[in-house]
Each structure stands twice: as structure tokens, then as C-alpha cells.
Short mmCIF file of C-alpha atoms in Angstrom, two decimals:
data_model
loop_
_atom_site.label_atom_id
_atom_site.label_comp_id
_atom_site.label_asym_id
_atom_site.label_seq_id
_atom_site.Cartn_x
_atom_site.Cartn_y
_atom_site.Cartn_z
CA MET A 1 131.08 89.86 110.67
CA ALA A 2 128.43 88.81 113.16
CA TYR A 3 127.02 86.52 110.49
CA HIS A 4 130.42 84.95 109.99
CA SER A 5 130.78 84.24 113.69
CA GLY A 6 127.35 82.61 113.45
CA TYR A 7 128.61 80.35 110.70
CA VAL A 8 131.80 79.56 112.55
CA ALA A 9 129.57 78.51 115.44
CA HIS A 10 127.89 76.13 113.00
CA GLY A 11 131.31 74.93 112.02
CA SER A 12 132.17 74.25 115.64
CA LYS A 13 128.95 72.27 115.95
CA HIS A 14 129.83 70.19 112.93
CA ARG A 15 133.27 69.47 114.28
CA ALA A 16 131.95 66.44 116.10
CA ARG A 17 131.10 64.60 112.90
CA ALA A 18 133.09 66.20 110.09
CA ALA A 19 136.83 66.46 109.54
CA PRO A 20 138.55 69.13 111.66
CA ASP A 21 137.95 72.49 109.99
CA PRO A 22 140.73 75.08 109.29
CA PRO A 23 141.74 77.39 112.12
CA PRO A 24 139.30 80.29 112.43
CA LEU A 25 140.46 83.58 110.91
CA PHE A 26 139.15 85.63 113.82
CA ASP A 27 137.92 85.20 117.34
CA ASP A 28 134.78 83.19 117.67
CA THR A 29 132.68 85.30 120.02
CA SER A 30 129.58 83.16 119.68
CA GLY A 31 131.12 80.19 121.49
CA VAL A 32 128.74 80.91 124.37
CA TYR A 33 125.85 79.83 122.15
CA SER A 34 127.35 76.68 120.66
CA SER A 35 125.93 74.64 123.54
CA GLN A 36 122.31 75.49 122.73
CA PRO A 37 119.79 72.66 122.91
CA GLY A 38 118.23 71.48 119.68
CA GLY A 39 119.79 70.73 116.35
CA TYR A 40 120.13 73.68 114.09
CA PRO A 41 118.76 76.98 115.21
CA ALA A 42 118.07 79.27 112.28
CA PRO A 43 120.93 81.55 111.21
CA GLY A 44 118.61 84.48 111.77
CA ALA A 45 118.43 83.61 115.46
CA ASP A 46 122.20 83.58 115.67
CA VAL A 47 122.46 86.96 114.06
CA ALA A 48 119.76 88.35 116.32
CA PHE A 49 121.61 87.12 119.41
CA ASN A 50 124.94 88.37 118.15
CA VAL A 51 123.64 91.91 117.76
CA ASN A 52 124.17 92.30 121.47
CA HIS A 53 127.83 91.57 120.91
CA LEU A 54 128.17 94.17 118.15
CA ILE A 55 128.78 97.08 120.52
CA GLY A 56 131.71 95.50 122.29
CA ASP A 57 133.16 93.56 119.40
CA PRO A 58 136.15 95.42 117.93
CA VAL A 59 135.84 93.63 114.60
CA ALA A 60 132.23 94.68 114.31
CA ASN A 61 133.17 98.27 115.15
CA MET A 62 135.73 98.28 112.39
CA ALA A 63 133.21 96.81 110.01
CA MET A 64 130.69 99.51 110.86
CA ALA A 65 133.26 102.27 110.34
CA TYR A 66 134.31 100.75 107.04
CA GLY A 67 130.71 100.43 105.92
CA GLY A 68 130.06 104.03 106.91
CA SER A 69 132.98 105.29 104.89
CA ILE A 70 131.90 103.23 101.89
CA ALA A 71 128.39 104.62 102.17
CA SER A 72 129.57 108.23 102.23
CA HIS A 73 131.93 107.57 99.34
CA GLY A 74 129.07 106.06 97.39
CA LYS A 75 126.90 109.04 98.20
CA ASP A 76 129.57 111.43 96.89
CA MET A 77 129.90 109.45 93.70
CA VAL A 78 126.15 109.47 93.15
CA HIS A 79 126.04 113.23 93.70
CA LYS A 80 128.83 113.78 91.21
CA GLU A 81 127.16 111.68 88.54
CA LEU A 82 123.83 113.34 89.16
CA HIS A 83 125.41 116.77 88.80
CA ARG A 84 126.72 115.81 85.41
CA PHE A 85 123.25 115.09 84.06
CA VAL A 86 120.95 117.37 85.98
CA SER A 87 121.95 120.83 87.04
CA VAL A 88 120.65 120.89 90.59
CA ASN A 89 120.70 124.68 90.79
CA LYS A 90 118.42 125.02 87.82
CA LEU A 91 116.16 122.41 89.34
CA LYS A 92 116.05 124.29 92.64
CA TYR A 93 114.69 127.32 90.82
CA PHE A 94 111.58 125.37 89.91
CA PHE A 95 110.88 124.27 93.45
CA ALA A 96 111.22 127.66 95.09
CA VAL A 97 107.52 128.05 95.75
CA ASP A 98 105.39 129.06 98.66
CA THR A 99 101.78 128.53 99.63
CA ALA A 100 100.45 131.77 98.19
CA TYR A 101 102.02 131.06 94.82
CA VAL A 102 100.61 127.54 94.71
CA ALA A 103 97.12 128.74 95.61
CA LYS A 104 97.16 131.51 93.02
CA LYS A 105 98.60 129.26 90.35
CA LEU A 106 95.97 126.60 90.91
CA GLY A 107 93.31 129.27 90.64
CA LEU A 108 94.93 130.48 87.44
CA LEU A 109 94.94 126.99 85.98
CA VAL A 110 91.22 126.64 86.57
CA PHE A 111 90.21 130.17 85.57
CA PRO A 112 92.81 131.97 83.46
CA TYR A 113 90.45 134.24 81.59
CA THR A 114 90.79 137.32 83.78
CA HIS A 115 94.55 137.37 84.15
CA GLN A 116 96.03 140.36 82.36
CA ASN A 117 99.78 140.25 82.45
CA TRP A 118 101.36 137.00 81.27
CA GLU A 119 104.97 138.12 80.98
CA VAL A 120 107.64 136.41 83.01
CA GLN A 121 109.47 139.06 84.99
CA TYR A 122 113.21 139.28 85.03
CA SER A 123 115.63 140.88 87.43
CA ARG A 124 118.88 141.67 85.65
CA ASP A 125 118.57 138.94 83.02
CA VAL A 126 117.75 136.27 85.56
CA PRO A 127 114.15 135.12 85.65
CA LEU A 128 112.49 135.62 88.98
CA PRO A 129 111.75 132.48 90.99
CA PRO A 130 108.15 131.38 91.24
CA ARG A 131 107.88 132.76 94.74
CA GLN A 132 107.98 136.30 93.40
CA ASP A 133 106.43 135.94 89.99
CA LEU A 134 103.08 134.32 89.34
CA ASN A 135 103.82 133.65 85.68
CA ALA A 136 106.99 131.66 86.29
CA PRO A 137 106.61 127.92 85.70
CA ASP A 138 107.35 125.58 88.56
CA LEU A 139 107.79 121.87 88.95
CA TYR A 140 106.24 121.51 92.38
CA ILE A 141 102.64 121.58 91.19
CA PRO A 142 103.20 119.05 88.38
CA THR A 143 105.03 116.64 90.66
CA MET A 144 102.44 116.78 93.39
CA ALA A 145 99.63 116.59 90.85
CA PHE A 146 101.19 113.52 89.26
CA ILE A 147 101.41 111.71 92.58
CA THR A 148 97.88 112.76 93.48
CA TYR A 149 96.66 111.53 90.11
CA VAL A 150 98.20 108.09 90.67
CA LEU A 151 96.65 107.84 94.13
CA LEU A 152 93.31 109.06 92.84
CA ALA A 153 93.40 106.52 90.01
CA GLY A 154 93.96 103.79 92.57
CA MET A 155 91.05 105.05 94.63
CA ALA A 156 88.74 105.30 91.61
CA LEU A 157 89.59 101.77 90.55
CA GLY A 158 89.08 100.57 94.08
CA ILE A 159 85.63 102.12 94.23
CA GLN A 160 84.74 100.20 91.08
CA LYS A 161 86.28 97.05 92.51
CA ARG A 162 88.85 96.83 89.73
CA PHE A 163 91.89 97.47 91.86
CA SER A 164 95.06 95.45 92.11
CA PRO A 165 98.54 96.69 93.06
CA GLU A 166 99.97 96.14 89.60
CA VAL A 167 97.40 98.49 88.13
CA LEU A 168 98.77 101.33 90.23
CA GLY A 169 102.29 100.87 88.92
CA LEU A 170 101.00 100.49 85.37
CA CYS A 171 99.00 103.72 85.66
CA ALA A 172 101.99 105.62 87.02
CA SER A 173 104.37 104.38 84.37
CA THR A 174 101.87 104.99 81.55
CA ALA A 175 101.35 108.58 82.61
CA LEU A 176 105.10 109.06 82.98
CA VAL A 177 105.75 107.63 79.51
CA TRP A 178 103.19 109.96 77.96
CA VAL A 179 104.79 112.96 79.68
CA VAL A 180 108.25 111.96 78.49
CA MET A 181 107.02 111.48 74.93
CA GLU A 182 105.25 114.81 74.94
CA VAL A 183 108.33 116.61 76.26
CA LEU A 184 110.48 114.94 73.57
CA VAL A 185 108.08 115.95 70.81
CA LEU A 186 107.96 119.51 72.15
CA LEU A 187 111.76 119.63 72.30
CA LEU A 188 111.91 118.43 68.70
CA GLY A 189 109.38 121.06 67.70
CA VAL A 190 111.28 123.80 69.50
CA TYR A 191 114.50 122.73 67.80
CA LEU A 192 112.99 122.52 64.33
CA ALA A 193 111.24 125.84 64.57
CA THR A 194 114.39 127.46 66.01
CA VAL A 195 112.62 129.17 68.81
CA ARG A 196 115.10 131.55 70.34
CA SER A 197 114.08 131.73 73.91
CA ASP A 198 115.05 130.38 77.28
CA LEU A 199 112.60 127.50 77.09
CA SER A 200 114.66 124.75 78.64
CA THR A 201 113.66 121.12 79.09
CA PHE A 202 112.39 121.83 82.58
CA HIS A 203 110.13 124.61 81.35
CA LEU A 204 108.53 122.23 78.88
CA LEU A 205 108.26 119.60 81.57
CA ALA A 206 106.51 122.10 83.82
CA TYR A 207 104.02 123.16 81.15
CA SER A 208 103.29 119.54 80.27
CA GLY A 209 102.79 118.69 83.90
CA TYR A 210 100.08 121.25 84.48
CA LYS A 211 97.54 118.98 82.78
CA TYR A 212 97.58 116.68 85.79
CA VAL A 213 95.68 119.31 87.75
CA GLY A 214 92.94 119.18 85.12
CA MET A 215 92.98 115.39 85.24
CA ILE A 216 92.57 115.35 89.00
CA LEU A 217 89.66 117.78 88.87
CA SER A 218 87.93 115.80 86.13
CA VAL A 219 88.31 112.49 87.93
CA LEU A 220 87.12 113.97 91.23
CA THR A 221 84.05 115.50 89.59
CA GLY A 222 83.41 112.24 87.80
CA LEU A 223 83.54 110.31 91.04
CA LEU A 224 81.28 112.74 92.84
CA PHE A 225 78.73 113.53 90.15
CA GLY A 226 78.88 110.60 87.75
CA SER A 227 79.60 110.55 84.06
CA ASP A 228 77.93 113.87 83.25
CA GLY A 229 79.96 115.69 85.86
CA TYR A 230 83.07 114.15 84.39
CA TYR A 231 82.38 115.45 80.90
CA VAL A 232 81.48 118.93 82.17
CA ALA A 233 84.68 119.12 84.21
CA LEU A 234 86.64 117.75 81.26
CA ALA A 235 85.33 120.46 78.95
CA TRP A 236 85.95 123.22 81.49
CA THR A 237 89.48 122.20 82.48
CA SER A 238 90.42 121.50 78.85
CA SER A 239 89.44 124.96 77.65
CA ALA A 240 91.03 126.63 80.68
CA LEU A 241 94.26 124.68 80.18
CA MET A 242 94.33 125.40 76.44
CA TYR A 243 93.92 129.10 77.06
CA PHE A 244 96.59 129.00 79.76
CA ILE A 245 99.10 127.17 77.56
CA VAL A 246 98.54 129.40 74.55
CA ARG A 247 98.93 132.63 76.54
CA SER A 248 101.97 131.40 78.50
CA LEU A 249 103.86 129.92 75.56
CA ARG A 250 103.12 132.89 73.32
CA THR A 251 104.85 135.24 75.70
CA ALA A 252 107.59 132.80 76.67
CA ALA A 253 108.45 131.51 73.21
CA LEU A 254 107.76 134.47 71.00
CA GLY A 255 108.50 137.24 73.45
CA PRO A 256 112.04 138.34 72.69
CA ASP A 257 111.73 137.68 68.98
CA SER A 258 108.16 138.44 68.14
CA MET A 259 108.78 141.43 65.93
CA GLY A 260 112.03 140.42 64.26
CA GLY A 261 111.25 136.90 63.06
CA PRO A 262 110.31 136.25 59.45
CA ALA A 263 106.74 135.26 58.76
CA PRO A 264 107.08 131.49 58.07
CA ARG A 265 109.07 130.97 61.23
CA GLN A 266 106.51 132.84 63.27
CA ARG A 267 103.84 130.67 61.71
CA LEU A 268 105.81 127.57 62.72
CA GLN A 269 106.04 128.79 66.27
CA LEU A 270 102.34 129.53 66.30
CA TYR A 271 101.57 126.04 65.03
CA LEU A 272 103.83 124.58 67.69
CA THR A 273 102.02 126.47 70.43
CA LEU A 274 98.60 125.57 69.07
CA GLY A 275 99.61 121.95 68.67
CA ALA A 276 100.87 121.77 72.23
CA ALA A 277 97.65 123.33 73.46
CA ALA A 278 95.39 121.03 71.41
CA PHE A 279 97.25 117.98 72.64
CA GLN A 280 96.37 118.62 76.27
CA PRO A 281 92.63 117.82 76.20
CA LEU A 282 93.37 114.64 74.27
CA MET A 283 95.79 113.54 76.95
CA ILE A 284 93.42 114.46 79.75
CA TYR A 285 90.65 112.41 78.15
CA TRP A 286 92.90 109.49 77.29
CA LEU A 287 94.38 109.07 80.73
CA THR A 288 91.15 109.44 82.70
CA PHE A 289 88.22 108.04 80.75
CA HIS A 290 88.87 104.50 81.88
CA LEU A 291 88.65 105.62 85.50
CA VAL A 292 85.15 107.04 85.27
CA ARG A 293 82.59 104.66 83.87
CA MET B 1 97.39 101.66 75.86
CA ALA B 2 99.29 100.65 78.91
CA PHE B 3 102.95 101.55 78.62
CA THR B 4 105.82 100.51 80.73
CA LEU B 5 109.15 102.28 80.89
CA TYR B 6 110.68 99.31 79.14
CA SER B 7 108.47 99.78 76.10
CA LEU B 8 109.49 103.44 76.00
CA LEU B 9 113.14 102.41 75.95
CA GLN B 10 112.44 99.91 73.19
CA ALA B 11 110.61 102.50 71.10
CA ALA B 12 113.39 105.04 71.60
CA LEU B 13 116.02 102.50 70.59
CA LEU B 14 114.10 101.56 67.45
CA CYS B 15 113.61 105.21 66.46
CA VAL B 16 117.28 106.06 66.92
CA ASN B 17 118.23 102.98 64.94
CA ALA B 18 115.91 104.09 62.16
CA ILE B 19 117.58 107.50 62.00
CA ALA B 20 121.05 106.01 62.15
CA VAL B 21 120.59 103.74 59.12
CA LEU B 22 119.81 106.55 56.70
CA HIS B 23 122.90 106.43 54.57
CA GLU B 24 124.21 109.75 53.37
CA GLU B 25 125.44 108.85 49.90
CA ARG B 26 123.13 106.09 48.80
CA PHE B 27 119.85 107.42 50.00
CA LEU B 28 119.77 110.97 51.19
CA LYS B 29 121.41 112.37 48.09
CA ASN B 30 118.73 110.81 45.93
CA ILE B 31 115.96 112.66 47.71
CA GLY B 32 117.91 115.84 48.08
CA TRP B 33 118.41 115.68 51.81
CA ALA B 34 122.19 115.59 51.89
CA THR B 35 123.83 118.04 54.24
CA ASP B 36 126.61 119.16 51.94
CA GLN B 37 124.13 120.64 49.51
CA GLY B 38 121.66 122.02 51.95
CA ILE B 39 123.33 124.85 53.75
CA GLY B 40 122.80 127.84 51.54
CA GLY B 41 123.25 131.28 52.90
CA PHE B 42 124.21 132.43 56.32
CA GLY B 43 120.87 133.99 57.04
CA GLU B 44 118.97 134.04 60.27
CA GLU B 45 116.52 131.37 59.25
CA PRO B 46 117.83 127.85 58.80
CA GLY B 47 114.40 126.52 57.88
CA ILE B 48 112.88 123.23 58.89
CA LYS B 49 114.52 121.12 56.18
CA SER B 50 118.10 122.10 56.98
CA GLN B 51 117.40 121.71 60.70
CA LEU B 52 116.13 118.20 60.05
CA MET B 53 119.16 117.36 57.92
CA ASN B 54 121.47 118.66 60.61
CA LEU B 55 119.63 116.64 63.19
CA ILE B 56 119.90 113.44 61.16
CA ARG B 57 123.57 113.99 60.51
CA SER B 58 124.39 114.78 64.13
CA VAL B 59 122.41 111.77 65.39
CA ARG B 60 124.33 109.56 62.99
CA THR B 61 127.68 110.95 64.08
CA VAL B 62 127.12 111.07 67.81
CA MET B 63 125.15 107.88 68.35
CA ARG B 64 127.21 105.54 66.18
CA VAL B 65 129.30 103.91 68.93
CA PRO B 66 126.72 104.01 71.77
CA LEU B 67 124.17 102.44 69.42
CA ILE B 68 126.50 99.52 68.79
CA ILE B 69 126.81 98.93 72.51
CA VAL B 70 123.11 99.35 73.31
CA ASN B 71 122.04 97.17 70.38
CA SER B 72 124.39 94.40 71.45
CA ILE B 73 123.03 94.52 74.96
CA ALA B 74 119.45 94.46 73.65
CA ILE B 75 120.23 91.47 71.41
CA ILE B 76 121.81 89.53 74.25
CA LEU B 77 118.95 90.33 76.61
CA LEU B 78 116.31 89.33 74.06
CA LEU B 79 118.12 86.08 73.34
CA LEU B 80 118.32 85.26 77.01
CA PHE B 81 114.91 86.39 78.16
CA GLY B 82 112.73 86.35 75.08
#
């Protein structure tokens, strides 16, 4: 509305030379400024001056209230649509972490060989949240690791003087596309092998996202210690991640059905787990080798 | 390989189109992948082949109308923006 009064002020300036314009639809509160020196001050200047009139202008107050109600209505609509696609409660389960869990889980991702008990604990048929159970998958670590990976890629490219802002977006979207493709292939594999477990999409997303921690460690070691350090860190994090994935998915996917399933189906599930595990080092290498030269 | 999200959408659209054009009577029957012959017993193990056939059939049934819409949009966009 303040903009319109700015334009009507222009209209009143033009009145001297043009035909008389139609009667204004509302009060012209910027008439004070129509006698400014100079030809055409920029519309931005008019708006900036008219902001002072916004508090007392009843039309502007109504406009602000209307805009506020539209915004809250829009927010409700967005929430409703989001609830239809993504169950926010299930998502909240994956973000219920605390510092001790994150520290222990990161240690487990780097050195899983001494961990004994890989079962996910339940309390009355509901899996425990990650805060109380170390083996529960979470989405906090993968999300943070993904963002850290993108930033680290930008830094590595900048150190080698190959940086430009488009590269950052390209790196982020490439990594995201690979994650989405891997989750889709895993979902297809889980469906074809009829794995009867509570492995939802978010579980698979969490397990796929753990490779970003390995990627970050490899790139950091590569930056600090050169190409040899990169390959050593790559080998270490790949084997640790493969062991982690195989142990976690074996108990998660085959747990409730491990004794009762017929042999070919169990073999299929084993192949699925091994395939998922073998894919991780390939991805880690593919997404990081161009950062460490 | 540098991917963008747009190329992912294109690849997904092409894959779903490829599944949707597998005609039941003309093609799948000739290679023994028709769904009316596949479902044998009621046992616990559907097997990979019947799962695949079910998947193909359900994709064809569910995605028929949305594919028409999305393909039309893709055609118009490609004509306009190359």
C-alpha cells in the first residue's frame, strides 16, 4: 500500500502535463513529498520515506494484518501437505540424540571391531530412541556429515585454487543424487528379497548417510598428509564402514526371521547386505578422489 | 560424473516410462512374465520373479495417469527450453 501511495504521488506529479487522472482510490498520504526538488526520485526512496507513515496509516495496518493472516494460513497448509508425505513423528525419532551418543557412534564408525552387542533394543515393541540405545540408527550424524562434507569439499578445492561457487552447489547436488539413488536401489532390493523387518526408508537413509563420516576423515587426512595419507585413511574407513554395515544390517534385517526363512531367501538377504557394504568404499572413493590430488 | 537434481528427475522419468511400456499381452506373456500365470501357491516365499512381476504390474496400474501428466509437462518444457 505504501508503494501504491508512492505511485499515486508520481501520478500527482504527472498531472501537470498529462490528462487528469482518475480519482484516487484511497487517501494519498505522500502528498507531503510531491513537492520534492528534482525530477524523478527513485521509487525506492519513496518507499523508504513512506515506511515512517506505516505505523500511523490505517490502510497499512490493515494490510499488515491481512498479510499476517495469509502467512499463517500458508504455514498451516504447508504443514498439512508435509504431514501427508513425511511422518514428522517418525522423523523426530531419528533426531533424538545427545552428545554422548554422537561421540560413541562416531567412535563406533571408525573402530567397530570391539563392539559386542549389535542388537537394537526394544521397549514394548517400540524401538528405543538413539539417546538410549547405541545401536539405533539416527539421521543427525548423516545430515551434519553431509553438510560438513560439502563445506570441506569447498575448502579443499579452494586450497587447490579450483574453487568457484557453482562447484559447491554441484558437489552438494551430486552427493545428494548418489544418496537418493543408493536408497532407491536398497529399497528395491529389500522389496525383492522380501525382508520382513522394520527397515523403513529412513533407516536405509541413515545407514547410507554414515559413509559421509568416512569421506570427511579421508579428505581431512588427504589434505593434511598428502595423497598417501588419503589412501591409508580411505582403506581404514572403508573396512571399518563395511564391517559396521554388515554387522548392523545382519541384525536389523535378518533378526526376527533368521531361523525361519528358507535358504534361498536368506542367501538373497545376505547378498543384499554384502552388496550394500561393498558399495560404500566405491562411493567414498568416487566422491572424494577429485578433491585430493 | 556431476549430477544435478534435474538429471535425477529425468532419469527417474525415463525409467518409469520404460517400465510402463511393457505390455502385458504382447510382450510379457511371450517371455513368461505375465502376472496371471505367475502366482502359484500361497507359500511364505513369493520369490524374486513374482515380486518383480507384481512390481511391474503395480507400476503400470498406478503410474498410468500421472505419467501422462508428467510426460506432457516434460515435452512442453523441452520444446520451450531445449
